[in-house]
C-alpha cells in the first residue's frame, strides 16, 4: 500500500524513483568486431561497477552493426560520472564506439503534444503518478483548450497554442519556443496535426508518435474507417519515431486487439483507444529507460 | 471529435448514451424446450419491435437450461413498457420463463467500493466520462480517505467509512445504509476488505469483485508473491460475482499477461494492475448491458 | 482416450462426426425488416425442430442487410429435408430471403491445392484425422511432387499437375477437370501460384487462400522480408476468399504473433508458419460449419 | 523453398542445422559478485571468439544468484573445445562458477514418452523435420502400440513397453534400459503415467512434462473437466521439469487460449491440444538451446 501515490500532487519536482540511485546505463554501438563486450565489461569492473543488466545485439556478426546497453551499479556514481566518461572515451576511441552514459536517477524531461482525445495523455500522466513510468512531464502543449483543467490537476503546465491552416508556421514557432531546450523527448499523444520537417529538425530531441493502426496497414487518415471497410479481424496501434515521411518512421512498439463484423467503426475507435494508450506507454517507457536504438528505419529494443 | 466528453463534469445526471432510445432488452431463461425462440420473437414482431441482437445458449438441448437475450427497437418503448410486460407475462407463464425487460436508456446505478489502489476505480470513471461505459456511478465508498479528491473531480460523491477489526459490523451497517436501494450493482474495485455474508445478503443487488490472479490459481492473499515464488510465465486477473465463499463466485471475465523470471513481484503487481483494470471494465460493461446470466457457479455471457 | 483416431486410415469414407445426426443449419439473408427471426423460428418450431444455436447480425436495423444462421435438431431430418425445403420456400418468398439448408452430417467435400510448404496442408489433414475438423478432403492437387507420400499416408489422393509459365492455362484446365463437381470448397494451403480469373469463375465453389501477412499490410510477394525491413513488432497471417484482385478478397480470419529485432526474416517465416496453419484451420472450420457469410468485400462470421 | 525437408526421411542421422558450425555456448552460474561478465567475455575475446548473443540475470545484485549464457563463434571450435575447457577451469575456480560449454552443432539426444494422444509427439517430430527444432529424437517409448507406424514414418524407432498397475516397476526398469545413457533429455509428450521417484533419479537427465492446465490451477486429473465446472474464460497448458512432486516442478513455459460458456469440456480438450503442443515445442526448443537454468522451483530462461 505504501506504493500509492496521490494523483494531483505536482510531478515536476518528483524525487527519483526508488532503486535508481547510483545506477548508470552505458549505451554503445559500433561496427561489429570481437572484444567489445569484454572491453566494456572490463572497464566497468575495473572501476568497481557491478553489472545488473546487459543487453546486446548484432545485425550480423560479420560486417554488421553492434548495439549494447549495460546497466550497472556504482557507489557514488553522480560524483564520478565526469571522470568515468573521460576515461571511457579511450575505450570508445579504440573500438570506434558511438556511446553515451546516462543515470537512472535523472528522468527524461518530456513535452507532450495533444489535441482533444485524452486517453493517451491521461494514461501517461497517471503512470507517472503511480511511480511506474520514470519520466518528468514538464509541459503539455495543445492546439485546443479542452484538457487544461485535467492536465493542471496533475501539477503539469498546460500551454494552449491554437493552430489554423494559416497560422501553422507561427504556431510551430511558438511550440518550438516552449519545447526547445526544455525537453529531452516530445510525445505526440494523439496530436492531430502533422508536424513540419522544419519542426522535427529544429526541436532538438526525438519525437514519438502514436498511430492508430497496425502500420504499415491503413496509413493516413481515418484508419478505423478503413479497417471497418476492409473487414479486418484485428485492429492495432503503432508507436514510432516521427520522421519527415508521415507514418513511416522507425517502429518502437505495436499491438492489436480482436474485433469482429459486429463492431461499428465508432466501436473500433473505442476499442482501439485501449490499445493506443498501452502501446504508447510501453514505447515511452522503453525510450525513457534508454532501451531503444534506431537502426536505419527500424529499431533495436534491448 | 464530437464524441469527446470533458472529464470533470458531473456524471450522475448524464443524459442517455446515443443509440439507446427506444431500445429494450428482453432476458429469459427456462428449462430448455422447443419453441421458446419462436414465442419470444413472434411476441416482439407482433408488437412492432425489430430485433437488433439475439443471443441464446442451452447447456444441453435435452434437459438443459436455456438462456436468451434479445435486444430490440420499438418506437415509444418507454410509454409502452408497462403494457408490454403485462402481455409478455402470458408468454412467460406458458413456457415457465424467468424473465425481465430492461431499457438501454436506463443505465444501472452503480456503487463502487475501493480502498487505496486507484487504478480500477479511475479506469471505470474515465470510461464513463468517455461515454463508452453505460453506467451511472452514483457513489464511491472507501475505507480510506485518500481518493476523495480524485473521485469528486468526476462529479461523483465520495463517502469515507473507516473499517477496523472492531468496527467492521458497524461499518458494514453504514455501507448498507448508503448503498441499499440506491444502487443496482456494487463493484469492488480493489476493495481490500472481505464483505460478510450478511452484507452480501442484505445489499439487495449483485456484487462484482476483481481478484488479482487467474483464479483458481493463487486464491487468497498476495497472489503476485505466490506467482513469483511459483515461477509462472503468465499473471492474470479474474472478475467474478462475490459470494459467501471468497474467491469462489461465478467468473465473468479473465485475462492474463506475459511475465518472465526478470520481473520482481512488485513489477508483477504493476503489470497485473493493467490486466485488472481492463478485466474489471469488461465485466462491468457486460453486466450493465445485461449480457451476464448466472448459472450455478459459472456464467453465460451472451 | 476413445477419441483417438489412428492417422493413416482413409479419411474419404469417414463416418459422420458424433453429434451431427439430425442436426440442420438454416442460413438466411435479406434486406433487414421486422419479423424475420420470428418467421424462421416459428417455422422451425411448427415443424418440431429444437433450435440449438442461433446467430444473427444486421449491418443496420434501418435499411441494412440481415444475416441469420440457425442450427436445429429435428428427428429424422434427412428423410424430411426435401419437404422442409419446399415448405420453407413460402416463408422465403414472403420475406425475400436468400437461403439454404444444410445438414451437419454431410461434411463439405474439399480439394486442397499446395506447392511445397507442408505445414498448412498437414495441419488440416491432421485435424480431420483427430475428428476436430468436419470436412472430407477428397483430393490434394500440387504443382510439385514432393508431398505425395505424406498425403497418401492419410488415405487422400494426391494429384501432381506441374505448372510452368508456358503451361499455366493447360494446367488450370487439368486442375478444373479434377476439382469441378467433385468439391464444395477449394483451399489454397500455401499454393504458390496465382489462380486466373477464369479458374475462379469456372471452379464452381468458393476458394479460400491463406496469405502470409496481416493484410492489408505487406500485400504481394515476400511479406516476411518486407516485415523485417519495416521493423514491425508483430507478424501475421490472413485467411480470405480468393477473388480476381489478388490479396483483396473478403477476410475470414487473421492472427498475429510477436517478434523482435532479433529474428531474421527466415525466423519470421518459421514463426509465421505457426500462425498461418492455425488461422487457416479456423477459417476452414468456420466455412465448413456454414458460419461465414460474404458481405461485399467483408465477411460476417456467425 | 530450399528449406523444405521431406518428412519421412530418417532424422537420427540428420546433419547439423545451418549456422551452428563453430558456435559454442558457455553457461555459467554463481553467487553474484562484480566482474563475472568481464572475466567471461575477456576470456572469450582472448581466445579469438566473437560473442554473438549474451543473456544474463541476477536474482539480486547483492547476495543473489547470477546466471549467464554466452553464445560465441570461434573458428575450429570442435578442435579447440578441450583446450578451451581446460583453460576456462581457471576462471571458473577464481569466481566459484558452475559452468558448462556446449556446441550448437551437437543437438541433444531426446527420448520421447507418449501414450495415445499424438498431437504433442507429432508436432515435435514435424518441427525436427522442418529443421526448426535442433534436437535428435533417438527413440519414442510408449505404453500403447497405437502410434508405432506414424513414429517410424519419421525414421525414429518406436518401442512399445506396456504398463499395468502390477508391472509398473518392471516396465520402468525396461524404460530405463532403453533411455539411460542414450538420451540427454526425456520429454513426456502426454505420457499418461506417473513416473516414480526412482525413475526420475535413475534416468540421468532432465525430464520435461506437458501438463494440460495453467498450473497451479487444476492440478491433478481431468483439468478440462475441472475448468468447465469452474466456468473459467481461459484454458492453458504448462511445460515443466518433472520432479517427485507431481505437477509441482519448475515451470519452463505456459500459455492460454480464450474459451467461453459455449464450449463443452470435450471442446476445451481439443482447443487445449493446440496450446499444449505449442507450449511444449517452445519449452523443448529453449531447453535444447541451453536457455533454461533451474533456480529452486523456478526457471530462468535466457
Tab-separated table of N, CA, C and O in Angstrom, chain A residues 24 33 47 56 187 203-204 212:
chain	number	residue	atom	x	y	z
A	24	UNK	N	23.747	3.432	-13.386
A	24	UNK	CA	24.068	4.065	-14.652
A	24	UNK	C	23.752	3.154	-15.824
A	24	UNK	O	23.556	1.944	-15.661
A	33	UNK	N	32.727	-6.122	-34.110
A	33	UNK	CA	34.090	-6.666	-34.118
A	33	UNK	C	34.304	-7.360	-32.786
A	33	UNK	O	33.677	-7.009	-31.777
A	47	UNK	N	36.447	-0.250	-12.651
A	47	UNK	CA	36.010	0.945	-11.923
A	47	UNK	C	35.079	0.610	-10.769
A	47	UNK	O	34.462	1.504	-10.189
A	56	UNK	N	22.559	-7.024	-25.636
A	56	UNK	CA	23.367	-6.689	-26.807
A	56	UNK	C	22.760	-7.363	-28.009
A	56	UNK	O	22.010	-8.325	-27.885
A	187	UNK	N	6.408	13.754	-27.008
A	187	UNK	CA	5.466	12.674	-27.265
A	187	UNK	C	4.199	13.251	-27.874
A	187	UNK	O	3.558	14.115	-27.268
A	203	UNK	N	13.558	20.825	-33.252
A	203	UNK	CA	13.142	20.648	-31.865
A	203	UNK	C	14.277	20.074	-31.007
A	203	UNK	O	14.284	20.225	-29.788
A	204	UNK	N	15.238	19.450	-31.655
A	204	UNK	CA	16.460	19.081	-30.937
A	204	UNK	C	16.346	17.869	-30.040
A	204	UNK	O	17.183	17.660	-29.156
A	212	UNK	N	-2.885	5.256	-34.947
A	212	UNK	CA	-3.983	4.382	-34.580
A	212	UNK	C	-4.267	3.328	-35.633
A	212	UNK	O	-5.411	3.095	-36.010
